[in-house]
């Protein structure tokens, strides 16, 4: 069964802060046509679900025009293919948008470089805020009340267990920053070590 209301949030990033809970997320406030939404990004590994991440500083969207054409706010994505994201199946210029070999393991809290992912989120958030036309695109699962988006990570390949129910294709989470002042895009990919990158048409591990 796919994640709840797979969507993309497009808007003007305003601010960010670390959540106070025991498994921290970095919370980004996004203005979309006068409505404020929240983006919750996993930024810490926990025992048994270590985070993998890849920061693409020169990201090429599979279809930049499709992103630019999106309405500001929350758009539910119900069809396969662009602009929906699939870590295993999405391509840009004939190449995968990300590969497992590019992903790095995020150390557990207290270990060296454990804040790398958080620092990257803050860096690009600040760049997007400083850019008059900076835009954030957050792909993931809507909050049940529609006020935000989470599951900003790979949502397929989970083994049997608690997260197996989230498996599906063309529903992966991704954080994308469009930075017109520098003519660049940046993307932050997040996955978990427990997830397989060889999946069937239902997103289950093969």
Coordinates of N, CA and C in Angstrom, one line a residue, residues 16 24 32 56 76 78 84-85 96 108 113 119 121-122 128-129 139 142 149 158 160 164 183 185 195 198:
X16 N 13.7 27.6 9.6 CA 13.8 26.2 9.9 C 14.3 26.1 11.4
X24 N 15.1 13.4 16.2 CA 14.9 14.8 15.6 C 14.7 14.8 14.1
X32 N 3.2 29.3 1.0 CA 2.7 28.9 -0.3 C 1.4 29.7 -0.5
X56 N 23.2 16.4 -3.8 CA 23.6 16.7 -5.2 C 23.6 18.2 -5.3
X76 N -1.2 16.8 -5.0 CA -1.1 15.3 -4.9 C -0.7 14.7 -6.2
X78 N -0.7 11.5 -8.3 CA -1.3 10.2 -8.4 C -0.9 9.3 -9.6
X84 N 6.6 13.0 -10.2 CA 6.8 12.0 -9.1 C 8.2 11.5 -9.1
X85 N 8.7 11.1 -8.0 CA 10.1 10.7 -7.8 C 10.2 9.2 -7.5
X96 N 20.4 7.5 -14.1 CA 19.6 7.5 -12.8 C 19.8 8.8 -12.1
X108 N 25.8 7.7 13.7 CA 24.9 7.8 14.8 C 25.2 9.0 15.6
X113 N 31.0 13.7 12.3 CA 30.3 14.1 11.1 C 28.8 13.7 11.2
X119 N 23.4 20.0 8.5 CA 24.2 21.2 8.0 C 23.8 21.4 6.6
X121 N 21.0 20.6 5.0 CA 19.6 21.1 4.9 C 19.6 22.6 5.2
X122 N 20.3 23.0 6.3 CA 20.4 24.4 6.7 C 21.1 25.2 5.7
X128 N 18.2 29.4 -0.3 CA 16.9 29.6 -0.9 C 16.2 30.8 -0.3
X129 N 16.4 31.0 1.0 CA 15.7 32.1 1.7 C 16.4 33.4 1.2
X139 N 9.0 16.5 -1.7 CA 8.2 15.3 -2.1 C 8.0 14.4 -0.9
X142 N 1.7 13.6 2.7 CA 1.0 14.7 3.4 C 0.7 14.3 4.9
X149 N 4.2 18.1 5.2 CA 4.6 16.9 4.5 C 5.8 16.3 5.2
X158 N 11.2 -1.6 1.7 CA 11.2 -2.0 3.1 C 10.9 -3.5 3.3
X160 N 9.8 -7.0 5.3 CA 8.6 -7.3 6.1 C 8.7 -6.8 7.5
X164 N 6.7 -2.1 5.9 CA 6.4 -2.7 4.6 C 5.1 -2.1 4.0
X183 N 21.5 30.1 -10.8 CA 21.1 29.2 -12.0 C 21.3 27.7 -11.7
X185 N 20.2 24.0 -9.2 CA 19.3 23.3 -8.4 C 20.1 22.4 -7.4
X195 N 16.4 -0.6 3.4 CA 15.6 -0.6 2.2 C 16.4 -1.2 1.0
X198 N 16.4 -3.0 -5.2 CA 15.9 -3.8 -6.2 C 14.4 -4.2 -5.8

